[in-house]
PDB file of C-alpha atoms in Angstrom:
ATOM      1  CA  MET N   1      90.667 114.872  86.468  1.00  0.00           C
ATOM      2  CA  GLN N   2      92.838 111.871  85.568  1.00  0.00           C
ATOM      3  CA  LEU N   3      94.484 109.907  88.400  1.00  0.00           C
ATOM      4  CA  ARG N   4      96.632 106.773  88.432  1.00  0.00           C
ATOM      5  CA  TYR N   5      95.939 104.462  91.371  1.00  0.00           C
ATOM      6  CA  GLY N   6      98.333 101.683  92.339  1.00  0.00           C
ATOM      7  CA  GLY N   7      97.183  98.750  94.436  1.00  0.00           C
ATOM      8  CA  ALA N   8      96.009  95.176  94.658  1.00  0.00           C
ATOM      9  CA  VAL N   9      92.482  94.124  93.684  1.00  0.00           C
ATOM     10  CA  TYR N  10      90.278  93.008  96.579  1.00  0.00           C
ATOM     11  CA  ASP N  11      86.575  92.180  96.463  1.00  0.00           C
ATOM     12  CA  ARG N  12      86.021  95.539  98.181  1.00  0.00           C
ATOM     13  CA  THR N  13      87.914  97.415  95.427  1.00  0.00           C
ATOM     14  CA  ALA N  14      87.021  95.235  92.431  1.00  0.00           C
ATOM     15  CA  ALA N  15      84.192  97.513  91.284  1.00  0.00           C
ATOM     16  CA  LEU N  16      86.692 100.357  90.949  1.00  0.00           C
ATOM     17  CA  ALA N  17      89.214  98.193  89.105  1.00  0.00           C
ATOM     18  CA  LEU N  18      86.484  97.060  86.680  1.00  0.00           C
ATOM     19  CA  GLY N  19      85.075 100.552  86.208  1.00  0.00           C
ATOM     20  CA  ALA N  20      81.685  99.637  87.671  1.00  0.00           C
ATOM     21  CA  VAL N  21      82.184 102.420  90.222  1.00  0.00           C
ATOM     22  CA  ARG N  22      83.785 105.687  89.150  1.00  0.00           C
ATOM     23  CA  PRO N  23      84.787 108.563  91.442  1.00  0.00           C
ATOM     24  CA  GLU N  24      82.789 111.655  90.571  1.00  0.00           C
ATOM     25  CA  GLY N  25      84.676 113.797  88.077  1.00  0.00           C
ATOM     26  CA  ILE N  26      87.737 111.517  88.136  1.00  0.00           C
ATOM     27  CA  GLU N  27      89.017 109.192  85.453  1.00  0.00           C
ATOM     28  CA  LEU N  28      90.773 106.573  87.566  1.00  0.00           C
ATOM     29  CA  GLU N  29      93.420 104.341  86.006  1.00  0.00           C
ATOM     30  CA  TYR N  30      93.654 101.339  88.324  1.00  0.00           C
ATOM     31  CA  VAL N  31      97.176  99.877  88.067  1.00  0.00           C
ATOM     32  CA  VAL N  32      97.308  96.397  89.606  1.00  0.00           C
ATOM     33  CA  ASP N  33     100.431  95.160  91.364  1.00  0.00           C
ATOM     34  CA  LEU N  34     101.385  93.288  94.509  1.00  0.00           C
ATOM     35  CA  PRO N  35     101.016  95.624  97.496  1.00  0.00           C
ATOM     36  CA  ASN N  36     104.657  95.378  98.548  1.00  0.00           C
ATOM     37  CA  GLN N  37     105.776  96.363  95.053  1.00  0.00           C
ATOM     38  CA  VAL N  38     103.354  99.298  94.980  1.00  0.00           C
ATOM     39  CA  PHE N  39     104.767 100.533  98.295  1.00  0.00           C
ATOM     40  CA  ARG N  40     108.336 100.390  96.983  1.00  0.00           C
ATOM     41  CA  ARG N  41     107.359 102.132  93.744  1.00  0.00           C
ATOM     42  CA  MET N  42     105.734 104.944  95.717  1.00  0.00           C
ATOM     43  CA  PHE N  43     108.600 105.435  98.144  1.00  0.00           C
ATOM     44  CA  ASP N  44     111.175 105.225  95.336  1.00  0.00           C
ATOM     45  CA  THR N  45     109.595 107.526  92.741  1.00  0.00           C
ATOM     46  CA  ALA N  46     106.108 108.619  93.923  1.00  0.00           C
ATOM     47  CA  GLU N  47     104.930 106.997  90.704  1.00  0.00           C
ATOM     48  CA  PHE N  48     101.192 106.992  91.393  1.00  0.00           C
ATOM     49  CA  ASP N  49      98.829 109.860  92.101  1.00  0.00           C
ATOM     50  CA  VAL N  50      97.056 107.695  94.685  1.00  0.00           C
ATOM     51  CA  SER N  51      98.072 104.322  96.052  1.00  0.00           C
ATOM     52  CA  GLU N  52      97.612 101.617  98.597  1.00  0.00           C
ATOM     53  CA  MET N  53     100.323 102.012 101.246  1.00  0.00           C
ATOM     54  CA  SER N  54     101.778 100.086 104.168  1.00  0.00           C
ATOM     55  CA  GLY N  55     100.336 101.655 107.322  1.00  0.00           C
ATOM     56  CA  GLY N  56     103.441 100.969 109.401  1.00  0.00           C
ATOM     57  CA  ASN N  57     105.854 102.205 106.742  1.00  0.00           C
ATOM     58  CA  TYR N  58     103.829 105.361 106.160  1.00  0.00           C
ATOM     59  CA  LEU N  59     103.611 106.197 109.867  1.00  0.00           C
ATOM     60  CA  THR N  60     107.361 105.632 110.192  1.00  0.00           C
ATOM     61  CA  ALA N  61     108.143 107.807 107.184  1.00  0.00           C
ATOM     62  CA  LEU N  62     105.724 110.573 108.186  1.00  0.00           C
ATOM     63  CA  ALA N  63     107.199 110.806 111.676  1.00  0.00           C
ATOM     64  CA  ARG N  64     110.669 111.004 110.111  1.00  0.00           C
ATOM     65  CA  GLY N  65     109.797 113.943 107.856  1.00  0.00           C
ATOM     66  CA  GLU N  66     108.344 112.355 104.709  1.00  0.00           C
ATOM     67  CA  ASN N  67     106.055 115.007 103.205  1.00  0.00           C
ATOM     68  CA  ARG N  68     105.392 113.856  99.636  1.00  0.00           C
ATOM     69  CA  PHE N  69     102.103 112.157 100.561  1.00  0.00           C
ATOM     70  CA  VAL N  70      98.882 112.781 102.471  1.00  0.00           C
ATOM     71  CA  GLY N  71      96.744 110.054 104.019  1.00  0.00           C
ATOM     72  CA  LEU N  72      93.137 109.097 103.322  1.00  0.00           C
ATOM     73  CA  PRO N  73      91.198 107.012 105.903  1.00  0.00           C
ATOM     74  CA  ILE N  74      90.597 104.166 103.439  1.00  0.00           C
ATOM     75  CA  PHE N  75      91.961 100.805 104.575  1.00  0.00           C
ATOM     76  CA  PRO N  76      92.061  98.232 101.748  1.00  0.00           C
ATOM     77  CA  SER N  77      93.732  95.499 103.801  1.00  0.00           C
ATOM     78  CA  ARG N  78      93.229  94.152 107.308  1.00  0.00           C
ATOM     79  CA  VAL N  79      94.546  90.782 108.481  1.00  0.00           C
ATOM     80  CA  PHE N  80      94.675  88.969 111.802  1.00  0.00           C
ATOM     81  CA  ARG N  81      98.231  87.828 112.439  1.00  0.00           C
ATOM     82  CA  TYR N  82      98.411  84.727 114.629  1.00  0.00           C
ATOM     83  CA  ASN N  83      98.664  82.761 111.384  1.00  0.00           C
ATOM     84  CA  SER N  84     101.903  84.603 110.526  1.00  0.00           C
ATOM     85  CA  LEU N  85     104.076  82.643 112.966  1.00  0.00           C
ATOM     86  CA  TYR N  86     105.897  79.491 111.836  1.00  0.00           C
ATOM     87  CA  VAL N  87     108.448  77.400 113.736  1.00  0.00           C
ATOM     88  CA  ASN N  88     110.996  74.682 113.086  1.00  0.00           C
ATOM     89  CA  VAL N  89     109.571  71.486 114.584  1.00  0.00           C
ATOM     90  CA  ASP N  90     112.808  70.737 116.456  1.00  0.00           C
ATOM     91  CA  ALA N  91     113.096  74.185 118.051  1.00  0.00           C
ATOM     92  CA  GLY N  92     110.937  73.265 121.049  1.00  0.00           C
ATOM     93  CA  ILE N  93     108.678  76.273 120.592  1.00  0.00           C
ATOM     94  CA  GLU N  94     105.112  75.528 121.675  1.00  0.00           C
ATOM     95  CA  ARG N  95     103.826  79.008 122.509  1.00  0.00           C
ATOM     96  CA  ALA N  96     104.785  82.624 121.940  1.00  0.00           C
ATOM     97  CA  GLU N  97     106.547  82.843 125.303  1.00  0.00           C
ATOM     98  CA  ASP N  98     109.058  80.241 124.048  1.00  0.00           C
ATOM     99  CA  LEU N  99     110.372  82.737 121.478  1.00  0.00           C
ATOM    100  CA  ARG N 100     112.495  84.437 124.138  1.00  0.00           C
ATOM    101  CA  GLY N 101     116.152  84.058 123.250  1.00  0.00           C
ATOM    102  CA  ARG N 102     115.369  82.579 119.828  1.00  0.00           C
ATOM    103  CA  ARG N 103     116.240  83.608 116.279  1.00  0.00           C
ATOM    104  CA  LEU N 104     113.093  84.917 114.590  1.00  0.00           C
ATOM    105  CA  GLY N 105     113.107  85.716 110.893  1.00  0.00           C
ATOM    106  CA  VAL N 106     111.130  88.570 109.341  1.00  0.00           C
ATOM    107  CA  PRO N 107     111.034  89.669 105.691  1.00  0.00           C
ATOM    108  CA  GLU N 108     111.232  93.292 106.867  1.00  0.00           C
ATOM    109  CA  TYR N 109     111.385  94.485 110.454  1.00  0.00           C
ATOM    110  CA  GLY N 110     109.362  97.633 109.767  1.00  0.00           C
ATOM    111  CA  GLN N 111     106.519  96.165 107.720  1.00  0.00           C
ATOM    112  CA  THR N 112     103.045  96.590 109.184  1.00  0.00           C
ATOM    113  CA  ALA N 113     102.394  92.883 109.664  1.00  0.00           C
ATOM    114  CA  ASN N 114     105.410  92.543 111.923  1.00  0.00           C
ATOM    115  CA  VAL N 115     104.567  95.728 113.817  1.00  0.00           C
ATOM    116  CA  TRP N 116     101.327  93.986 114.790  1.00  0.00           C
ATOM    117  CA  VAL N 117     103.094  90.690 115.529  1.00  0.00           C
ATOM    118  CA  ARG N 118     105.595  92.401 117.850  1.00  0.00           C
ATOM    119  CA  ALA N 119     102.734  94.237 119.563  1.00  0.00           C
ATOM    120  CA  MET N 120     100.934  90.928 120.074  1.00  0.00           C
ATOM    121  CA  LEU N 121     104.070  89.279 121.416  1.00  0.00           C
ATOM    122  CA  GLU N 122     104.698  92.109 123.877  1.00  0.00           C
ATOM    123  CA  HIS N 123     101.185  93.041 124.998  1.00  0.00           C
ATOM    124  CA  GLU N 124      99.547  89.610 124.846  1.00  0.00           C
ATOM    125  CA  HIS N 125     102.476  87.330 125.765  1.00  0.00           C
ATOM    126  CA  GLY N 126     105.067  89.482 127.544  1.00  0.00           C
ATOM    127  CA  VAL N 127     107.768  88.917 124.904  1.00  0.00           C
ATOM    128  CA  HIS N 128     109.569  92.189 124.144  1.00  0.00           C
ATOM    129  CA  ALA N 129     111.433  92.831 120.904  1.00  0.00           C
ATOM    130  CA  ARG N 130     114.637  92.928 122.994  1.00  0.00           C
ATOM    131  CA  ASP N 131     114.032  89.294 123.981  1.00  0.00           C
ATOM    132  CA  VAL N 132     114.396  88.031 120.399  1.00  0.00           C
ATOM    133  CA  GLN N 133     117.258  87.898 117.883  1.00  0.00           C
ATOM    134  CA  TRP N 134     115.761  89.243 114.664  1.00  0.00           C
ATOM    135  CA  VAL N 135     116.953  88.027 111.263  1.00  0.00           C
ATOM    136  CA  ARG N 136     115.869  90.200 108.340  1.00  0.00           C
ATOM    137  CA  GLY N 137     115.332  88.775 104.861  1.00  0.00           C
ATOM    138  CA  THR N 138     115.362  91.885 102.674  1.00  0.00           C
ATOM    139  CA  THR N 139     115.880  95.642 102.665  1.00  0.00           C
ATOM    140  CA  GLU N 140     113.550  98.035 104.459  1.00  0.00           C
ATOM    141  CA  LYS N 141     111.382 100.458 102.508  1.00  0.00           C
ATOM    142  CA  VAL N 142     111.930 103.122 105.177  1.00  0.00           C
ATOM    143  CA  VAL N 143     115.366 103.422 106.788  1.00  0.00           C
ATOM    144  CA  PHE N 144     115.530 103.495 110.595  1.00  0.00           C
ATOM    145  CA  GLU N 145     118.018 102.757 113.352  1.00  0.00           C
ATOM    146  CA  PRO N 146     117.188  99.735 115.521  1.00  0.00           C
ATOM    147  CA  PRO N 147     116.014 100.850 118.965  1.00  0.00           C
ATOM    148  CA  ALA N 148     118.313 100.376 121.919  1.00  0.00           C
ATOM    149  CA  GLY N 149     118.636  96.767 122.970  1.00  0.00           C
ATOM    150  CA  VAL N 150     117.070  95.344 119.803  1.00  0.00           C
ATOM    151  CA  SER N 151     119.351  93.180 117.664  1.00  0.00           C
ATOM    152  CA  ILE N 152     118.658  92.870 113.931  1.00  0.00           C
ATOM    153  CA  GLU N 153     120.950  90.981 111.565  1.00  0.00           C
ATOM    154  CA  ASN N 154     120.545  90.383 107.858  1.00  0.00           C
ATOM    155  CA  ALA N 155     120.126  86.923 106.389  1.00  0.00           C
ATOM    156  CA  PRO N 156     123.245  85.702 104.560  1.00  0.00           C
ATOM    157  CA  ALA N 157     123.393  86.562 100.860  1.00  0.00           C
ATOM    158  CA  GLY N 158     121.727  83.907  98.755  1.00  0.00           C
ATOM    159  CA  ARG N 159     119.824  82.388 101.676  1.00  0.00           C
ATOM    160  CA  THR N 160     116.047  82.672 102.028  1.00  0.00           C
ATOM    161  CA  LEU N 161     114.284  82.745 105.363  1.00  0.00           C
ATOM    162  CA  SER N 162     112.293  79.711 104.255  1.00  0.00           C
ATOM    163  CA  ASP N 163     115.482  77.704 103.682  1.00  0.00           C
ATOM    164  CA  MET N 164     116.932  78.911 106.964  1.00  0.00           C
ATOM    165  CA  LEU N 165     113.807  77.824 108.845  1.00  0.00           C
ATOM    166  CA  VAL N 166     113.947  74.324 107.385  1.00  0.00           C
ATOM    167  CA  ALA N 167     117.654  74.052 108.208  1.00  0.00           C
ATOM    168  CA  GLY N 168     117.151  75.275 111.764  1.00  0.00           C
ATOM    169  CA  GLU N 169     119.327  78.352 111.171  1.00  0.00           C
ATOM    170  CA  ILE N 170     116.417  80.368 112.485  1.00  0.00           C
ATOM    171  CA  ASP N 171     114.000  78.957 115.052  1.00  0.00           C
ATOM    172  CA  ALA N 172     110.883  80.713 113.852  1.00  0.00           C
ATOM    173  CA  LEU N 173     109.585  82.971 111.114  1.00  0.00           C
ATOM    174  CA  SER N 174     107.010  85.766 111.148  1.00  0.00           C
ATOM    175  CA  THR N 175     105.819  86.451 107.618  1.00  0.00           C
ATOM    176  CA  PRO N 176     102.606  87.765 106.019  1.00  0.00           C
ATOM    177  CA  GLU N 177     102.724  85.155 103.255  1.00  0.00           C
ATOM    178  CA  GLN N 178     103.143  81.419 103.782  1.00  0.00           C
ATOM    179  CA  PRO N 179     106.839  80.513 103.496  1.00  0.00           C
ATOM    180  CA  GLU N 180     107.679  78.296 100.545  1.00  0.00           C
ATOM    181  CA  CYS N 181     108.685  75.417 102.816  1.00  0.00           C
ATOM    182  CA  PHE N 182     105.292  75.393 104.545  1.00  0.00           C
ATOM    183  CA  ALA N 183     103.353  75.717 101.296  1.00  0.00           C
ATOM    184  CA  ALA N 184     105.350  72.765  99.933  1.00  0.00           C
ATOM    185  CA  GLY N 185     104.425  70.638 102.950  1.00  0.00           C
ATOM    186  CA  SER N 186     107.846  70.404 104.598  1.00  0.00           C
ATOM    187  CA  PRO N 187     107.670  68.174 107.681  1.00  0.00           C
ATOM    188  CA  ARG N 188     110.330  70.383 109.255  1.00  0.00           C
ATOM    189  CA  VAL N 189     108.005  73.357 109.648  1.00  0.00           C
ATOM    190  CA  ARG N 190     104.619  73.991 111.273  1.00  0.00           C
ATOM    191  CA  ARG N 191     102.495  76.905 112.374  1.00  0.00           C
ATOM    192  CA  LEU N 192     103.098  77.999 115.938  1.00  0.00           C
ATOM    193  CA  TYR N 193      99.331  78.228 116.403  1.00  0.00           C
ATOM    194  CA  PRO N 194      97.417  75.752 114.217  1.00  0.00           C
ATOM    195  CA  ASN N 195      94.271  77.056 115.952  1.00  0.00           C
ATOM    196  CA  TYR N 196      95.021  80.589 114.771  1.00  0.00           C
ATOM    197  CA  THR N 197      91.380  81.399 114.005  1.00  0.00           C
ATOM    198  CA  GLU N 198      90.483  80.795 117.655  1.00  0.00           C
ATOM    199  CA  MET N 199      93.490  82.853 118.770  1.00  0.00           C
ATOM    200  CA  ASP N 200      92.553  85.700 116.431  1.00  0.00           C
ATOM    201  CA  ALA N 201      88.931  85.706 117.570  1.00  0.00           C
ATOM    202  CA  ALA N 202      89.997  85.806 121.225  1.00  0.00           C
ATOM    203  CA  TYR N 203      92.411  88.620 120.424  1.00  0.00           C
ATOM    204  CA  TYR N 204      89.621  90.613 118.791  1.00  0.00           C
ATOM    205  CA  ARG N 205      87.330  90.118 121.764  1.00  0.00           C
ATOM    206  CA  ARG N 206      90.064  91.338 124.126  1.00  0.00           C
ATOM    207  CA  THR N 207      91.321  94.297 122.112  1.00  0.00           C
ATOM    208  CA  GLY N 208      88.671  95.264 119.571  1.00  0.00           C
ATOM    209  CA  HIS N 209      91.350  95.299 116.862  1.00  0.00           C
ATOM    210  CA  PHE N 210      90.955  93.799 113.402  1.00  0.00           C
ATOM    211  CA  PRO N 211      94.508  94.855 112.515  1.00  0.00           C
ATOM    212  CA  ILE N 212      94.809  97.466 109.792  1.00  0.00           C
ATOM    213  CA  MET N 213      97.633  96.658 107.383  1.00  0.00           C
ATOM    214  CA  HIS N 214      97.270  99.133 104.537  1.00  0.00           C
ATOM    215  CA  MET N 215      95.830 102.589 104.133  1.00  0.00           C
ATOM    216  CA  MET N 216      95.705 104.965 101.196  1.00  0.00           C
ATOM    217  CA  VAL N 217      97.908 107.902 100.297  1.00  0.00           C
ATOM    218  CA  MET N 218      97.711 110.635  97.707  1.00  0.00           C
ATOM    219  CA  ARG N 219     100.630 112.629  96.387  1.00  0.00           C
ATOM    220  CA  ARG N 220     100.629 115.982  98.141  1.00  0.00           C
ATOM    221  CA  ASP N 221     100.924 117.949  94.903  1.00  0.00           C
ATOM    222  CA  VAL N 222      97.862 116.156  93.484  1.00  0.00           C
ATOM    223  CA  TYR N 223      95.911 116.823  96.680  1.00  0.00           C
ATOM    224  CA  GLU N 224      96.827 120.516  96.683  1.00  0.00           C
ATOM    225  CA  ARG N 225      95.765 120.838  93.057  1.00  0.00           C
ATOM    226  CA  ASP N 226      92.181 119.824  93.932  1.00  0.00           C
ATOM    227  CA  ARG N 227      91.452 119.029  97.577  1.00  0.00           C
ATOM    228  CA  SER N 228      87.905 117.930  96.762  1.00  0.00           C
ATOM    229  CA  ALA N 229      89.320 114.847  95.032  1.00  0.00           C
ATOM    230  CA  ALA N 230      90.046 113.263  98.423  1.00  0.00           C
ATOM    231  CA  ARG N 231      86.349 113.182  99.346  1.00  0.00           C
ATOM    232  CA  ARG N 232      85.311 111.957  95.909  1.00  0.00           C
ATOM    233  CA  LEU N 233      87.804 109.095  96.089  1.00  0.00           C
ATOM    234  CA  TYR N 234      86.661 108.230  99.604  1.00  0.00           C
ATOM    235  CA  ASP N 235      83.021 108.082  98.520  1.00  0.00           C
ATOM    236  CA  ALA N 236      83.844 105.860  95.538  1.00  0.00           C
ATOM    237  CA  PHE N 237      85.893 103.376  97.587  1.00  0.00           C
ATOM    238  CA  LEU N 238      83.087 103.286 100.148  1.00  0.00           C
ATOM    239  CA  THR N 239      80.532 102.481  97.433  1.00  0.00           C
ATOM    240  CA  ALA N 240      82.734  99.702  96.024  1.00  0.00           C
ATOM    241  CA  LYS N 241      83.074  98.149  99.476  1.00  0.00           C
ATOM    242  CA  LYS N 242      79.314  98.194 100.040  1.00  0.00           C
ATOM    243  CA  MET N 243      78.857  96.373  96.735  1.00  0.00           C
ATOM    244  CA  ALA N 244      81.292  93.664  97.888  1.00  0.00           C
ATOM    245  CA  TYR N 245      79.347  93.163 101.122  1.00  0.00           C
ATOM    246  CA  GLU N 246      76.098  92.853  99.173  1.00  0.00           C
ATOM    247  CA  LEU N 247      77.591  90.139  96.964  1.00  0.00           C
ATOM    248  CA  LEU N 248      78.922  88.244  99.984  1.00  0.00           C
ATOM    249  CA  GLY N 249      75.448  88.257 101.489  1.00  0.00           C
ATOM    250  CA  ARG N 250      73.765  86.677  98.474  1.00  0.00           C
ATOM    251  CA  THR N 251      73.091  82.975  98.800  1.00  0.00           C
ATOM    252  CA  GLY N 252      71.706  82.073  95.375  1.00  0.00           C
ATOM    253  CA  VAL N 253      75.160  82.105  93.774  1.00  0.00           C
ATOM    254  CA  LEU N 254      78.632  82.299  95.284  1.00  0.00           C
ATOM    255  CA  HIS N 255      80.614  85.395  94.356  1.00  0.00           C
ATOM    256  CA  THR N 256      83.867  84.015  95.739  1.00  0.00           C
ATOM    257  CA  SER N 257      85.626  80.671  95.300  1.00  0.00           C
ATOM    258  CA  LEU N 258      84.792  79.673  98.875  1.00  0.00           C
ATOM    259  CA  ALA N 259      82.382  76.725  98.873  1.00  0.00           C
ATOM    260  CA  PHE N 260      81.167  77.620 102.371  1.00  0.00           C
ATOM    261  CA  GLN N 261      81.056  81.355 101.748  1.00  0.00           C
ATOM    262  CA  THR N 262      77.608  81.822 103.283  1.00  0.00           C
ATOM    263  CA  ALA N 263      78.529  80.166 106.571  1.00  0.00           C
ATOM    264  CA  ALA N 264      81.856  81.998 106.732  1.00  0.00           C
ATOM    265  CA  TYR N 265      80.173  85.346 106.124  1.00  0.00           C
ATOM    266  CA  GLU N 266      77.542  84.694 108.785  1.00  0.00           C
ATOM    267  CA  GLN N 267      80.232  83.695 111.308  1.00  0.00           C
ATOM    268  CA  GLN N 268      82.232  86.782 110.450  1.00  0.00           C
ATOM    269  CA  ARG N 269      79.271  89.104 110.956  1.00  0.00           C
ATOM    270  CA  ALA N 270      78.518  87.499 114.317  1.00  0.00           C
ATOM    271  CA  LEU N 271      82.019  88.337 115.539  1.00  0.00           C
ATOM    272  CA  LEU N 272      83.053  91.462 113.627  1.00  0.00           C
ATOM    273  CA  GLY N 273      79.730  93.099 112.802  1.00  0.00           C
ATOM    274  CA  ASP N 274      78.383  94.375 109.509  1.00  0.00           C
ATOM    275  CA  ASP N 275      81.400  96.481 108.481  1.00  0.00           C
ATOM    276  CA  PRO N 276      84.653  94.810 109.552  1.00  0.00           C
ATOM    277  CA  PHE N 277      86.627  96.637 106.832  1.00  0.00           C
ATOM    278  CA  ALA N 278      85.421 100.017 108.056  1.00  0.00           C
ATOM    279  CA  TYR N 279      86.746 103.223 106.504  1.00  0.00           C
ATOM    280  CA  GLY N 280      86.703 106.712 107.968  1.00  0.00           C
ATOM    281  CA  VAL N 281      88.117 108.146 111.174  1.00  0.00           C
ATOM    282  CA  ALA N 282      85.330 107.563 113.701  1.00  0.00           C
ATOM    283  CA  ALA N 283      85.020 103.798 113.248  1.00  0.00           C
ATOM    284  CA  THR N 284      88.766 103.158 113.023  1.00  0.00           C
ATOM    285  CA  ARG N 285      90.340 105.620 115.466  1.00  0.00           C
ATOM    286  CA  HIS N 286      90.866 102.940 118.148  1.00  0.00           C
ATOM    287  CA  THR N 287      92.871 100.690 115.816  1.00  0.00           C
ATOM    288  CA  VAL N 288      94.670 103.440 113.885  1.00  0.00           C
ATOM    289  CA  GLU N 289      95.871 105.019 117.120  1.00  0.00           C
ATOM    290  CA  ALA N 290      97.000 101.608 118.369  1.00  0.00           C
ATOM    291  CA  LEU N 291      99.072 101.083 115.207  1.00  0.00           C
ATOM    292  CA  ALA N 292     100.576 104.559 115.544  1.00  0.00           C
ATOM    293  CA  SER N 293     101.461 103.865 119.176  1.00  0.00           C
ATOM    294  CA  TYR N 294     103.093 100.520 118.300  1.00  0.00           C
ATOM    295  CA  VAL N 295     105.199 102.097 115.554  1.00  0.00           C
ATOM    296  CA  TYR N 296     106.406 104.657 118.107  1.00  0.00           C
ATOM    297  CA  GLU N 297     106.957 102.305 121.053  1.00  0.00           C
ATOM    298  CA  GLN N 298     108.902  99.883 118.850  1.00  0.00           C
ATOM    299  CA  GLY N 299     111.359 102.635 117.959  1.00  0.00           C
ATOM    300  CA  LEU N 300     110.473 102.860 114.283  1.00  0.00           C
ATOM    301  CA  ALA N 301     109.270 106.450 114.645  1.00  0.00           C
ATOM    302  CA  PRO N 302     110.652 109.238 116.849  1.00  0.00           C
ATOM    303  CA  ARG N 303     107.128 110.308 117.839  1.00  0.00           C
ATOM    304  CA  GLN N 304     103.553 109.082 117.713  1.00  0.00           C
ATOM    305  CA  VAL N 305     101.701 110.577 114.764  1.00  0.00           C
ATOM    306  CA  PRO N 306      98.235 111.911 115.724  1.00  0.00           C
ATOM    307  CA  ILE N 307      95.144 111.213 113.649  1.00  0.00           C
ATOM    308  CA  GLU N 308      94.833 114.895 112.765  1.00  0.00           C
ATOM    309  CA  GLU N 309      98.240 114.793 111.082  1.00  0.00           C
ATOM    310  CA  LEU N 310      97.818 111.388 109.494  1.00  0.00           C
ATOM    311  CA  PHE N 311      94.719 112.176 107.405  1.00  0.00           C
ATOM    312  CA  VAL N 312      93.652 115.148 105.280  1.00  0.00           C
ATOM    313  CA  PRO N 313      91.396 117.598 107.140  1.00  0.00           C
ATOM    314  CA  GLU N 314      88.610 117.192 104.550  1.00  0.00           C
ATOM    315  CA  LEU N 315      88.074 113.591 105.792  1.00  0.00           C
ATOM    316  CA  LEU N 316      88.483 113.967 109.547  1.00  0.00           C
ATOM    317  CA  ASP N 317      84.708 114.092 109.894  1.00  0.00           C
ATOM    318  CA  THR N 318      84.206 110.643 108.362  1.00  0.00           C
TER     319      THR N 318
END
């Protein structure tokens, strides 16, 4: 069986990209691209047989009738999000509560990262989406109507959110990637929470969530052609992840470009345990259901998608 997979390369998927791990009975062509581009390619043309997929976008689309794909409980990307918030230094914003009444830029309103940021703002800081004026930088991958009371405007043509933040045309920016102005060292911009690692750790202790960003989908027609392929893919991605953990735990040589890899890995295990990037339903239900509930409560989806509908039945026992 030949399958084309579209996604980024992470340490936990590198063995698959290199061919060191091969799904049983499957010749996997690993097509590397930026995650956001893979998502757009899948929604536009269903180009890949299997792909990495935005969790928030997929939940939104599924609840709105998208039926071209089925989900696998494989989660290539998780990211804590207190480091996503940037502010103009003259805006007078010192904490999340100060975002009320402000103009907050987002690349896309419906992207998973900003689903988690809005959930944090509401549930951790009492700032509802209705309290903010949202400024969107680009088009959505999944079309939706803004929920009642939520105001979303598009950035002016030819203007980037980074430029607008520097100029004070928006007060703050929530973005998965560092804005260009911050990366360039602009004195006009700073992180809202420079101590974001402490904030993220406290958030994890309170909620138990290491936020899931991306999951995996398979084209429905490919799945129906051979349903056993879902399990074989799951097993292969699990094996590749275990190999990444083993390499992180070795101290004789460093398998990443982090000089203090050993200390970072030990600190991570102390907080998040031995398998922070867990796959399968049992270990992730708490966080997957939270994401599904946030997508629904934020008005992106007309209903909350249950686990049993989100993932193929062959993998519900994982």
